[in-house]
PDB file of C-alpha atoms in Angstrom:
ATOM      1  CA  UNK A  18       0.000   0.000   0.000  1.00 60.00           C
ATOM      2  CA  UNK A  19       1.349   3.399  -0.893  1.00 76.00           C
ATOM      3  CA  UNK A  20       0.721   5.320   2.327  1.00 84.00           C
ATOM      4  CA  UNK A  21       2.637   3.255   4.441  1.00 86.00           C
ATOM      5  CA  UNK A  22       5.733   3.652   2.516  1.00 89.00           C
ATOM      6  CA  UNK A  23       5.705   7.673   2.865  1.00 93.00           C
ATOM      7  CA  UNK A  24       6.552   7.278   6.256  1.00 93.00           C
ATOM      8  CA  UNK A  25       9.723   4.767   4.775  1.00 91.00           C
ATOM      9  CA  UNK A  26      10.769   7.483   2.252  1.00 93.00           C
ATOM     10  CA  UNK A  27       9.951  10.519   4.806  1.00 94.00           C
ATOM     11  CA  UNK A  28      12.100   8.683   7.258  1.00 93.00           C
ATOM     12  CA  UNK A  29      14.803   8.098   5.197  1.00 93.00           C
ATOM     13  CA  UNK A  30      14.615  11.795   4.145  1.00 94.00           C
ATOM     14  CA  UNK A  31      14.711  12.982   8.241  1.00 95.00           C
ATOM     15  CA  UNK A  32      17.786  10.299   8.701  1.00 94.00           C
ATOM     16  CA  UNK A  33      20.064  12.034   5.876  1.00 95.00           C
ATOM     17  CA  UNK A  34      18.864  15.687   6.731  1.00 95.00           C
ATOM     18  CA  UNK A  35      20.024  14.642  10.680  1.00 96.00           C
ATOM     19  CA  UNK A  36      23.243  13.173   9.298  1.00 96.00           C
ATOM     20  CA  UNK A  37      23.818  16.598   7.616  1.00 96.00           C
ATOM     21  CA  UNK A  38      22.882  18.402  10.797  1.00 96.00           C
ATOM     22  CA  UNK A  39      25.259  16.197  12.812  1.00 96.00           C
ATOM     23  CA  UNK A  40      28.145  17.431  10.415  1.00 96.00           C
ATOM     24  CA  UNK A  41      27.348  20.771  10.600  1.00 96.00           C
ATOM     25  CA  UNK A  42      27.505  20.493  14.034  1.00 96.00           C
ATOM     26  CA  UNK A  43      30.827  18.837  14.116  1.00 96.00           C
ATOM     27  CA  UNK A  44      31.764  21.556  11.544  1.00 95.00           C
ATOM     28  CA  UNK A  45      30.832  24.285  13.811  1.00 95.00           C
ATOM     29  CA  UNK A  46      32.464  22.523  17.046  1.00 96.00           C
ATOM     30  CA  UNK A  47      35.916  22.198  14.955  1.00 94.00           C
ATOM     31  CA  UNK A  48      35.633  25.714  13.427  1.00 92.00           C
ATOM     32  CA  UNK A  49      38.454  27.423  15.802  1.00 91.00           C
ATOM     33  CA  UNK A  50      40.627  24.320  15.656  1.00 92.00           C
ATOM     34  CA  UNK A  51      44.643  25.083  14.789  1.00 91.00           C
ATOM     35  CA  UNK A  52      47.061  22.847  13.422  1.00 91.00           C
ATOM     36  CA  UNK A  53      51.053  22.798  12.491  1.00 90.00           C
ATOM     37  CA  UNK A  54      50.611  21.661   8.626  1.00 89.00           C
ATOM     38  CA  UNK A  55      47.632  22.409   6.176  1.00 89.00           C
ATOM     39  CA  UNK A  56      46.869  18.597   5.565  1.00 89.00           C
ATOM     40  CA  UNK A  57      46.536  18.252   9.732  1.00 90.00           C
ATOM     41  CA  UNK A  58      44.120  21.045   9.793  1.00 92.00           C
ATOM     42  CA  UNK A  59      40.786  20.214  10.384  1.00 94.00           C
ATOM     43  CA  UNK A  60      38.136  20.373   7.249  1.00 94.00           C
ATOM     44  CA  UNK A  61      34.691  21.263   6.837  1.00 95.00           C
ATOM     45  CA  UNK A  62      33.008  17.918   6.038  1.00 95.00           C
ATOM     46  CA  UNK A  63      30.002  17.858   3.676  1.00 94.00           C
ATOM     47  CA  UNK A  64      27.417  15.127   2.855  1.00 94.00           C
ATOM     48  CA  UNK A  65      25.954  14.491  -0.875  1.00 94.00           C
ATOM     49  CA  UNK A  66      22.608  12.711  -1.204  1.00 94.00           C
ATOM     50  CA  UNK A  67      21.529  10.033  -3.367  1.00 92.00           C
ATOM     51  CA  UNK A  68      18.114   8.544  -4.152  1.00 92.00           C
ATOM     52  CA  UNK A  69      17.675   4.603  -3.231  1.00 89.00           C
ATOM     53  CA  UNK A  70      16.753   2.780  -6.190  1.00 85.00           C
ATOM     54  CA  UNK A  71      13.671   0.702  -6.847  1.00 75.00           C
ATOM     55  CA  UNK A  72      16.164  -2.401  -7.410  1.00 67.00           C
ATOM     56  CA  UNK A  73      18.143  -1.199  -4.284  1.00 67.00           C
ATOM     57  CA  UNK A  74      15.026  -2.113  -1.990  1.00 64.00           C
ATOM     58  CA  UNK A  75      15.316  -5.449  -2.983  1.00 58.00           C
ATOM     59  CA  UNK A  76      18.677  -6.617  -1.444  1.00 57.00           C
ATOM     60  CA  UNK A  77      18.400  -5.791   2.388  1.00 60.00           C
ATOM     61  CA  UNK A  78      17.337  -2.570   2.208  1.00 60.00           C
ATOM     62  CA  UNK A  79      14.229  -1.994   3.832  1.00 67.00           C
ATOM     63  CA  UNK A  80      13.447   1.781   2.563  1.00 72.00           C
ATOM     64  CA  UNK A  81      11.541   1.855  -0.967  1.00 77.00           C
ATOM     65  CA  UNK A  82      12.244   3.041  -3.568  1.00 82.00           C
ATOM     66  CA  UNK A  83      12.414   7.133  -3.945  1.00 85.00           C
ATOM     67  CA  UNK A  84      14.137   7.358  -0.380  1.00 90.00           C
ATOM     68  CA  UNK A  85      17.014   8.914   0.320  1.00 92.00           C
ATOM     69  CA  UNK A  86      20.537   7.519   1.507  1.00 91.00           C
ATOM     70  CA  UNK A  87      24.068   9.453   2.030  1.00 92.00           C
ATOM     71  CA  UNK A  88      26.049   8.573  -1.125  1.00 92.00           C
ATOM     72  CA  UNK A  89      29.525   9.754   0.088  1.00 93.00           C
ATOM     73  CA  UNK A  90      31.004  12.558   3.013  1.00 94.00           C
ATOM     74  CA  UNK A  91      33.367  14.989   1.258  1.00 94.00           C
ATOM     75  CA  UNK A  92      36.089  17.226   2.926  1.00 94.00           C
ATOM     76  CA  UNK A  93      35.456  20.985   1.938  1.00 92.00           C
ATOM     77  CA  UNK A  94      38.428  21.854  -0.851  1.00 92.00           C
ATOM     78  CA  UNK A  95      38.450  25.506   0.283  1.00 90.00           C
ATOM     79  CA  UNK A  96      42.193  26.221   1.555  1.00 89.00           C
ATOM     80  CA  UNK A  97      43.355  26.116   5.249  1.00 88.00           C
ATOM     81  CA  UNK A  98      43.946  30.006   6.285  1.00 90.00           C
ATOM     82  CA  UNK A  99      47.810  30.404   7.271  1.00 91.00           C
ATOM     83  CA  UNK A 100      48.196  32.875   9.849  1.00 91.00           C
ATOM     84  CA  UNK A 101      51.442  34.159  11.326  1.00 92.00           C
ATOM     85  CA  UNK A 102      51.407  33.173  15.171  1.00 90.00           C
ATOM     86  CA  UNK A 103      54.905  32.047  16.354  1.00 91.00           C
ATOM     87  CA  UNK A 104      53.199  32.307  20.035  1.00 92.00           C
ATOM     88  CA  UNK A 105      51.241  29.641  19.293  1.00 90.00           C
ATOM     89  CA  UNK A 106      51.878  25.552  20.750  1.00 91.00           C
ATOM     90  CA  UNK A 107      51.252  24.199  17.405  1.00 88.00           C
ATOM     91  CA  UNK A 108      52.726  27.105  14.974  1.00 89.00           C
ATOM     92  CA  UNK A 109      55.168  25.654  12.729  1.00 89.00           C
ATOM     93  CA  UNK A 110      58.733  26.284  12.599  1.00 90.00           C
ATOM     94  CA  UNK A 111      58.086  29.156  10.356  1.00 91.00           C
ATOM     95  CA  UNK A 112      55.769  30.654  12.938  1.00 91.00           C
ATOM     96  CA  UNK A 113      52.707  29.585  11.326  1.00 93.00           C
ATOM     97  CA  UNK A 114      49.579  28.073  12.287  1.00 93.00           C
ATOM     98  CA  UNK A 115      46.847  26.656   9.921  1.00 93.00           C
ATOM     99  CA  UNK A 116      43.256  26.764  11.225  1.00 93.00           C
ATOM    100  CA  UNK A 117      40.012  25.480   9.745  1.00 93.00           C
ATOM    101  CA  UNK A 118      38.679  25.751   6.697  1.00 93.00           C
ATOM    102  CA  UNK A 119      35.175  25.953   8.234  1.00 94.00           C
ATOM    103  CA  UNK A 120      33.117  29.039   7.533  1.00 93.00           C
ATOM    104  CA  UNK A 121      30.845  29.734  10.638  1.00 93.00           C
ATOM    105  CA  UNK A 122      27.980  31.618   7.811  1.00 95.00           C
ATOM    106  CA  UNK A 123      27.987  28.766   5.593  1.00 94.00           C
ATOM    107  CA  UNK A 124      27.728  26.396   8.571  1.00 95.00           C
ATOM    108  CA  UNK A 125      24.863  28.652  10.028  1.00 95.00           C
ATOM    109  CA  UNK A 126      22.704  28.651   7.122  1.00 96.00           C
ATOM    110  CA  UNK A 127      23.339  24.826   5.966  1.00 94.00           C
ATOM    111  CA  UNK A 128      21.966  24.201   9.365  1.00 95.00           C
ATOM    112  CA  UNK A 129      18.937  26.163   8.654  1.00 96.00           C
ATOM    113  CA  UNK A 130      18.269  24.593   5.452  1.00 95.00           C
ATOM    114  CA  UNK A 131      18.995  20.810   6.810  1.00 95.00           C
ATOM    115  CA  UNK A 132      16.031  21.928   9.986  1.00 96.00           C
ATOM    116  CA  UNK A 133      13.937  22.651   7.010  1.00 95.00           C
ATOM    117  CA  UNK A 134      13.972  20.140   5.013  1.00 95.00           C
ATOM    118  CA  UNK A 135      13.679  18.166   8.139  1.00 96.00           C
ATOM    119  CA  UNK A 136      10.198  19.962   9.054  1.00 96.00           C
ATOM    120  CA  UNK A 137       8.996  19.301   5.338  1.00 94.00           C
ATOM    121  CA  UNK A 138       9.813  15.545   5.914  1.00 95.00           C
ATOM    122  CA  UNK A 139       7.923  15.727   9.199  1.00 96.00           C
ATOM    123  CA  UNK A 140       4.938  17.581   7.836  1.00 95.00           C
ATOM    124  CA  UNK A 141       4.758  15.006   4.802  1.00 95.00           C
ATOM    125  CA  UNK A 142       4.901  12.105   7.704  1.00 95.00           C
ATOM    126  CA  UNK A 143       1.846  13.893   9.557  1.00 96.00           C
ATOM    127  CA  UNK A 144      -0.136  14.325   6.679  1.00 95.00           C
ATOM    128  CA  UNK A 145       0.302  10.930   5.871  1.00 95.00           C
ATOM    129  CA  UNK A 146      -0.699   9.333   8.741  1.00 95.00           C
ATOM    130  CA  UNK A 147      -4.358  11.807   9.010  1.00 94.00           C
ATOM    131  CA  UNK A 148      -4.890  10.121   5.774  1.00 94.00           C
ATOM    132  CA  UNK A 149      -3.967   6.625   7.029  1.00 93.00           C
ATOM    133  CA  UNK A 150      -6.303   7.109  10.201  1.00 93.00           C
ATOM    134  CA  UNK A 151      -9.125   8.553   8.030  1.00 91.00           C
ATOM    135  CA  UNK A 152      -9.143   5.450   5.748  1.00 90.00           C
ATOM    136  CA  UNK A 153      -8.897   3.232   9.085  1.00 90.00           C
ATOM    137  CA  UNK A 154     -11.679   4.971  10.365  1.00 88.00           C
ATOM    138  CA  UNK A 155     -13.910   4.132   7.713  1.00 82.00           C
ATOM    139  CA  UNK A 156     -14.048   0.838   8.142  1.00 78.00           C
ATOM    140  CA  UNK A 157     -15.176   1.573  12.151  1.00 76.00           C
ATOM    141  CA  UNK A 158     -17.870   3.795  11.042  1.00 62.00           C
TER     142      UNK A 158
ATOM    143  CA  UNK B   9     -24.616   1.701  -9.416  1.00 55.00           C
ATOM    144  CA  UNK B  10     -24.080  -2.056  -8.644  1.00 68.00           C
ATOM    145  CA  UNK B  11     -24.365  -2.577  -5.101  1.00 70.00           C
ATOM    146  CA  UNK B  12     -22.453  -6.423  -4.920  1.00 73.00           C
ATOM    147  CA  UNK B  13     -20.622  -5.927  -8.350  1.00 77.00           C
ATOM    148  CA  UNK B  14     -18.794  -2.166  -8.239  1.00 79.00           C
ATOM    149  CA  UNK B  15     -20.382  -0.925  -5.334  1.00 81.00           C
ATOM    150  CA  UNK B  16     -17.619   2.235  -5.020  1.00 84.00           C
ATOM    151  CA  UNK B  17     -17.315   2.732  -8.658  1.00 83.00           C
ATOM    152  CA  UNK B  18     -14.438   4.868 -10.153  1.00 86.00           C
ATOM    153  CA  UNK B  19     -13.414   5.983  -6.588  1.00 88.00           C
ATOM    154  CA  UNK B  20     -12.134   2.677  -5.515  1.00 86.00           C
ATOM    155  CA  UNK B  21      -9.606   3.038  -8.588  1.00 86.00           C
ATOM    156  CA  UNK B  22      -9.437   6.831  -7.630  1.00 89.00           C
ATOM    157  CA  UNK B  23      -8.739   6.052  -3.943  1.00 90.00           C
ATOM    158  CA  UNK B  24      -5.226   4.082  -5.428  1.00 87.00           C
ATOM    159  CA  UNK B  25      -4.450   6.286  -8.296  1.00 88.00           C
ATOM    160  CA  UNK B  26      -4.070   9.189  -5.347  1.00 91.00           C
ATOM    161  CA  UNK B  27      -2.475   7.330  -2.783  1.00 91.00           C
ATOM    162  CA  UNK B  28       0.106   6.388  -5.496  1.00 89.00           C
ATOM    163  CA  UNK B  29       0.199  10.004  -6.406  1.00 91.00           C
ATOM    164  CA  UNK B  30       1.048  10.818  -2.184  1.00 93.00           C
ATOM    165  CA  UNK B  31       3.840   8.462  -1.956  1.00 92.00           C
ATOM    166  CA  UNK B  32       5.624  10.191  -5.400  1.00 92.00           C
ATOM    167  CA  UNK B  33       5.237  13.607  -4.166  1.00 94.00           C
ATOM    168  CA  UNK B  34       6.745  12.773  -0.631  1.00 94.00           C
ATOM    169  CA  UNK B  35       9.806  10.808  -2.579  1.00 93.00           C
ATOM    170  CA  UNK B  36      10.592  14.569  -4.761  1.00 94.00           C
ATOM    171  CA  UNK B  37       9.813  16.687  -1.278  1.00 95.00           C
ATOM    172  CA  UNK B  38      12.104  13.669  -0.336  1.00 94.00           C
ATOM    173  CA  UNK B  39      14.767  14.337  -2.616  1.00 94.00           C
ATOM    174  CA  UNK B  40      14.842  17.850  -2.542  1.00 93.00           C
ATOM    175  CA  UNK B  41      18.492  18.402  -1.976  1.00 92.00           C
ATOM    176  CA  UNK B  42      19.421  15.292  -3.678  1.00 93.00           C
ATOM    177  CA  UNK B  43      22.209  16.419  -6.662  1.00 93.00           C
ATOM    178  CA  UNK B  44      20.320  15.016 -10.051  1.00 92.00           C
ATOM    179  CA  UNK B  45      17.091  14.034  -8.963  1.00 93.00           C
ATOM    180  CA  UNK B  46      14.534  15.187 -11.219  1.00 93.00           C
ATOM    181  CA  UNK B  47      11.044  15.453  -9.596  1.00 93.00           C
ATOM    182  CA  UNK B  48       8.066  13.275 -11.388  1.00 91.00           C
ATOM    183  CA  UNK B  49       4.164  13.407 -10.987  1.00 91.00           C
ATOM    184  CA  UNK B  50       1.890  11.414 -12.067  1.00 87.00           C
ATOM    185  CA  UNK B  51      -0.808  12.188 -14.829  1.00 84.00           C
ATOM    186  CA  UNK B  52      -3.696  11.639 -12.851  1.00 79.00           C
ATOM    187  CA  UNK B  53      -6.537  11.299 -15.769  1.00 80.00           C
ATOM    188  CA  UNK B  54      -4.212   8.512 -16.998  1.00 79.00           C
ATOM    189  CA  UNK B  55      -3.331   7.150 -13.653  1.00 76.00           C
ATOM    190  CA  UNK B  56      -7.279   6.694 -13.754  1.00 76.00           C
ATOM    191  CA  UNK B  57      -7.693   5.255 -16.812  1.00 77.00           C
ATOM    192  CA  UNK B  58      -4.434   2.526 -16.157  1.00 72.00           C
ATOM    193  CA  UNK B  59      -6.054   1.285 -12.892  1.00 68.00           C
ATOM    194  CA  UNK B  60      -9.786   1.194 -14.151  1.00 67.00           C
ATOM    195  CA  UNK B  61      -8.828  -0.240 -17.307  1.00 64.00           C
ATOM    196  CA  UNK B  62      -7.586  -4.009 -17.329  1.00 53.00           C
ATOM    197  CA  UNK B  63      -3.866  -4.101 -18.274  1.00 53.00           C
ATOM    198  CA  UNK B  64      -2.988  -6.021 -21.048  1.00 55.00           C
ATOM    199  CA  UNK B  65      -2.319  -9.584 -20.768  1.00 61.00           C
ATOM    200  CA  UNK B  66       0.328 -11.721 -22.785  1.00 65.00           C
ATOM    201  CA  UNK B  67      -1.843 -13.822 -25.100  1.00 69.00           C
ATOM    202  CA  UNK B  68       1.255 -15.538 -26.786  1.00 73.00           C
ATOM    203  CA  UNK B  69       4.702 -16.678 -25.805  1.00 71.00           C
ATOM    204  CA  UNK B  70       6.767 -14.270 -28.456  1.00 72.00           C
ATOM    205  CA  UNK B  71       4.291 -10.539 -26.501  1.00 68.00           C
ATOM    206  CA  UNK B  72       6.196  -8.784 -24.306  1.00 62.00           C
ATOM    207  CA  UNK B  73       4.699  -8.727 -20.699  1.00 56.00           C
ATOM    208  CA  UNK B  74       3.536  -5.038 -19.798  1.00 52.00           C
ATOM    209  CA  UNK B  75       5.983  -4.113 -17.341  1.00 50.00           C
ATOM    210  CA  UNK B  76       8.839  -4.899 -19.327  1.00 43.00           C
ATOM    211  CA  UNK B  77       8.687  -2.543 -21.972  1.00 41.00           C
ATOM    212  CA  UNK B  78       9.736   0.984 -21.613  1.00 41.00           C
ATOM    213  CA  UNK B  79       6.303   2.481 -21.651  1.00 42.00           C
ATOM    214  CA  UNK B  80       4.822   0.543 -18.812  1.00 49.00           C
ATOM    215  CA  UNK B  81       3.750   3.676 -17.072  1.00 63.00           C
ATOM    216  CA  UNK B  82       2.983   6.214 -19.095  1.00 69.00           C
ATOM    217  CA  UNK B  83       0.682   7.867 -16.090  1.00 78.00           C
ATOM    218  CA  UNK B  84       4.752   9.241 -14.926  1.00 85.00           C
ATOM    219  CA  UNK B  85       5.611  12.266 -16.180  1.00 88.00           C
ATOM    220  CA  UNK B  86       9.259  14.399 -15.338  1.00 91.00           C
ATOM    221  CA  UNK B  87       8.083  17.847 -14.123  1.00 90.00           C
ATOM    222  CA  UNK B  88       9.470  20.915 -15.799  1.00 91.00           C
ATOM    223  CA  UNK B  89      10.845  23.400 -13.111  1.00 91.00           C
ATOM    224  CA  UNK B  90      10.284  26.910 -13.276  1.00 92.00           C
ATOM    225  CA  UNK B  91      14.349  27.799 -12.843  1.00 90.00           C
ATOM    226  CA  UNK B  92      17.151  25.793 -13.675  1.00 86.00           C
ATOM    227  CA  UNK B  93      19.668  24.986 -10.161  1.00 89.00           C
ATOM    228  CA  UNK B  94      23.319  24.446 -10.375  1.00 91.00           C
ATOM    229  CA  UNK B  95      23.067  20.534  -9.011  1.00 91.00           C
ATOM    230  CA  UNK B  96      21.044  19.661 -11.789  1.00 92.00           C
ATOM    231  CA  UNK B  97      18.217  18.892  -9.300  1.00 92.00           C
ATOM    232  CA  UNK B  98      14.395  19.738 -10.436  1.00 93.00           C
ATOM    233  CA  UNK B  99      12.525  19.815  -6.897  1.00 93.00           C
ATOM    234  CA  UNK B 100      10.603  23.368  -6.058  1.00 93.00           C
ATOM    235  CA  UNK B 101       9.924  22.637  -2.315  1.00 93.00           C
ATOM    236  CA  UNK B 102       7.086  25.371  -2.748  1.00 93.00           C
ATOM    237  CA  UNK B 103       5.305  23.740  -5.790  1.00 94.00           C
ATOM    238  CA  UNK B 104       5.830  20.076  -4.266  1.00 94.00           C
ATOM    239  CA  UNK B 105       4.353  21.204  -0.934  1.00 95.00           C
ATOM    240  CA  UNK B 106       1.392  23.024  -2.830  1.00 95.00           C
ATOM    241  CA  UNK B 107       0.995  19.745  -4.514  1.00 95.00           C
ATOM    242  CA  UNK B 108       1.015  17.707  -1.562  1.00 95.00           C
ATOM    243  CA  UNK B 109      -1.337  19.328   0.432  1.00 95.00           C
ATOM    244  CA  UNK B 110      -3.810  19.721  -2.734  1.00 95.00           C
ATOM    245  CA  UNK B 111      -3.397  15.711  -3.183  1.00 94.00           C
ATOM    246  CA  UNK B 112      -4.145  15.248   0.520  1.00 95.00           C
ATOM    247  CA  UNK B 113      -7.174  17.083   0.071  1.00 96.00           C
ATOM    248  CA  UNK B 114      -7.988  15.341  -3.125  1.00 95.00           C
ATOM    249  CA  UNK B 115      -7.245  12.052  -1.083  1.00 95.00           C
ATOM    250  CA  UNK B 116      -9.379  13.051   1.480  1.00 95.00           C
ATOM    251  CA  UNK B 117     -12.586  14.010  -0.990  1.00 95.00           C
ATOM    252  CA  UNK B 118     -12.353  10.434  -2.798  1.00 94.00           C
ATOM    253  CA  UNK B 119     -12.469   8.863   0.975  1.00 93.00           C
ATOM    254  CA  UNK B 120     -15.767  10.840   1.582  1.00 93.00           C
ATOM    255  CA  UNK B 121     -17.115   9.438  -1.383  1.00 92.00           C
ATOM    256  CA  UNK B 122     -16.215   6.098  -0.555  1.00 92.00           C
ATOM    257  CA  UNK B 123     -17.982   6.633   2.992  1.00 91.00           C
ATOM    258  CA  UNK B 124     -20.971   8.260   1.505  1.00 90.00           C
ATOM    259  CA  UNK B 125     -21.289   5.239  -0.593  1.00 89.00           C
ATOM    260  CA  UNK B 126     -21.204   2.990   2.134  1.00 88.00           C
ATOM    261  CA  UNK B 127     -23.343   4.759   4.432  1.00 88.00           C
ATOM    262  CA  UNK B 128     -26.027   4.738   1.993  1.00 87.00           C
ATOM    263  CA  UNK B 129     -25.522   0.545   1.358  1.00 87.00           C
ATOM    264  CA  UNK B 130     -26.045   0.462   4.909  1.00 87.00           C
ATOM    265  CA  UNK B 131     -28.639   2.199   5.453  1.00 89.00           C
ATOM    266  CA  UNK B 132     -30.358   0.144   3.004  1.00 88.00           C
ATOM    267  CA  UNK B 133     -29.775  -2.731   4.334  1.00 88.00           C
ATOM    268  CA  UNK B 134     -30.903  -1.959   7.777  1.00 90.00           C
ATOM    269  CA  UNK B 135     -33.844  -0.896   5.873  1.00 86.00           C
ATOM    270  CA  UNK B 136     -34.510   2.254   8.603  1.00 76.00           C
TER     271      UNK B 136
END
């Protein structure tokens, strides 16, 4: 029945928009780290969707077709800022220190969007189930 | 109407040709930040017509079986977006939300129908 697998493809939607939430968290929580080389320093990570398949359901997975599953986690490309701060524990022997690469805005606002799309996944859920208890209910009445 | 035959009529059919049209909307609100994904709807007059009509059946070994060829639901149409986005996806959370919530109500209308219907076979039956 088609109803009942809304609330599948709605929760898969609210599990990848929380998995992008938890990043930008962890993106946000990392933003003022400092490290002694650019590789070391700490990167914005980024999630990219992907839609489950119809012949993906099949094999194991539980959530039909149309859902939505994290394809891969990226590390942000944007550049490490190099600031000069020889006072610094981990500054290099230069004098240098490279921080993150996060950008608190960006973070801010991805977190916005991710709640949102969150609430529309919620709302879809709700209206789902009315419709679910309305059909139910006809057979009571 | 046939009361033991078709008792609902075209809104038993209806009834699924909506629901089917709920669970595709909620996959594009789904998808909305999903790179590629290109939001679908379904045609709803020929959504109708598939379920009332009998599909066609495989009358000799050498026909293709319905669901194997490429035009096995022609109901499914791509949606054309208003604006073009960078990630190639086609979901407009405010069109898909306007379309939900218009396909909820439609959902809701062919239930009432349905329950009219049945109030009115029971009432004649209890004969009051």
């Amino acid at each position: 029945m088609s109803i009942t697998k809304i609330f599948d493809i709605a929760g898969s939607a609210m599990n990848a928009q929380m998995v992008r939430m938890n990043l930008t968290a962890s993106n946000l929580a990392n933003a003022t780290t400092a490290a002694s080389s650019p590789e070391e320093a700490f990167k914005a990570k980024r999630a990219v969707f992907r839609t489950i398949l119809d012949e993906q359901t099949s094999n194991g997975n539980s959530t039909p077709g149309g859902g939505v599953r994290i394809d891969k986690i990226f590390d942000d490309p944007a550049l490490a800022p190099r600031i000069h701060e020889p006072s610094h524990p981990q500054a290099d022997k230069d004098g240098y220190v490279y921080k993150s690469n996060v950008n608190e805005v960006t973070e801010t606002i991805e977190m916005m969007a991710a709640a949102r799309s969150f609430q529309n996944s919620v709302e879809v859920a709700s209206t789902a189930r009315e419709l679910m208890l309305k059909t139910i209910d006809m057979i009571k009445g | 109407m046939n009361i033991t035959n078709n008792p609902f009529g075209i809104h038993e059919s209806a009834l699924r040709a909506r629901s089917e049209r709920l669970e595709l909307l909620a996959k594009n609100i789904a998808n909305a930040d999903t790179p590629q994904f290109k939001a679908r709807d379904i045609d709803f007059k020929q959504a109708l017509l598939k379920s009332e009509k009998q599909t066609m059946r495989a009358t000799h070994t050498n026909h293709f079986q319905i669901s194997q060829t490429a035009g096995g639901n022609d109901a499914l149409k791509y949606r054309v977006p208003f604006n073009a986005s960078a990630d190639g996806n086609t979901v407009e959370m405010p069109v898909e939300q306007a379309n939900y919530g218009r396909a909820a109500a439609d959902y809701r209308a062919t239930l009432s129908f349905i329950q009219d219907k049945s109030n009115s076979i029971k009432r004649a039956l209890r004969g009051d």
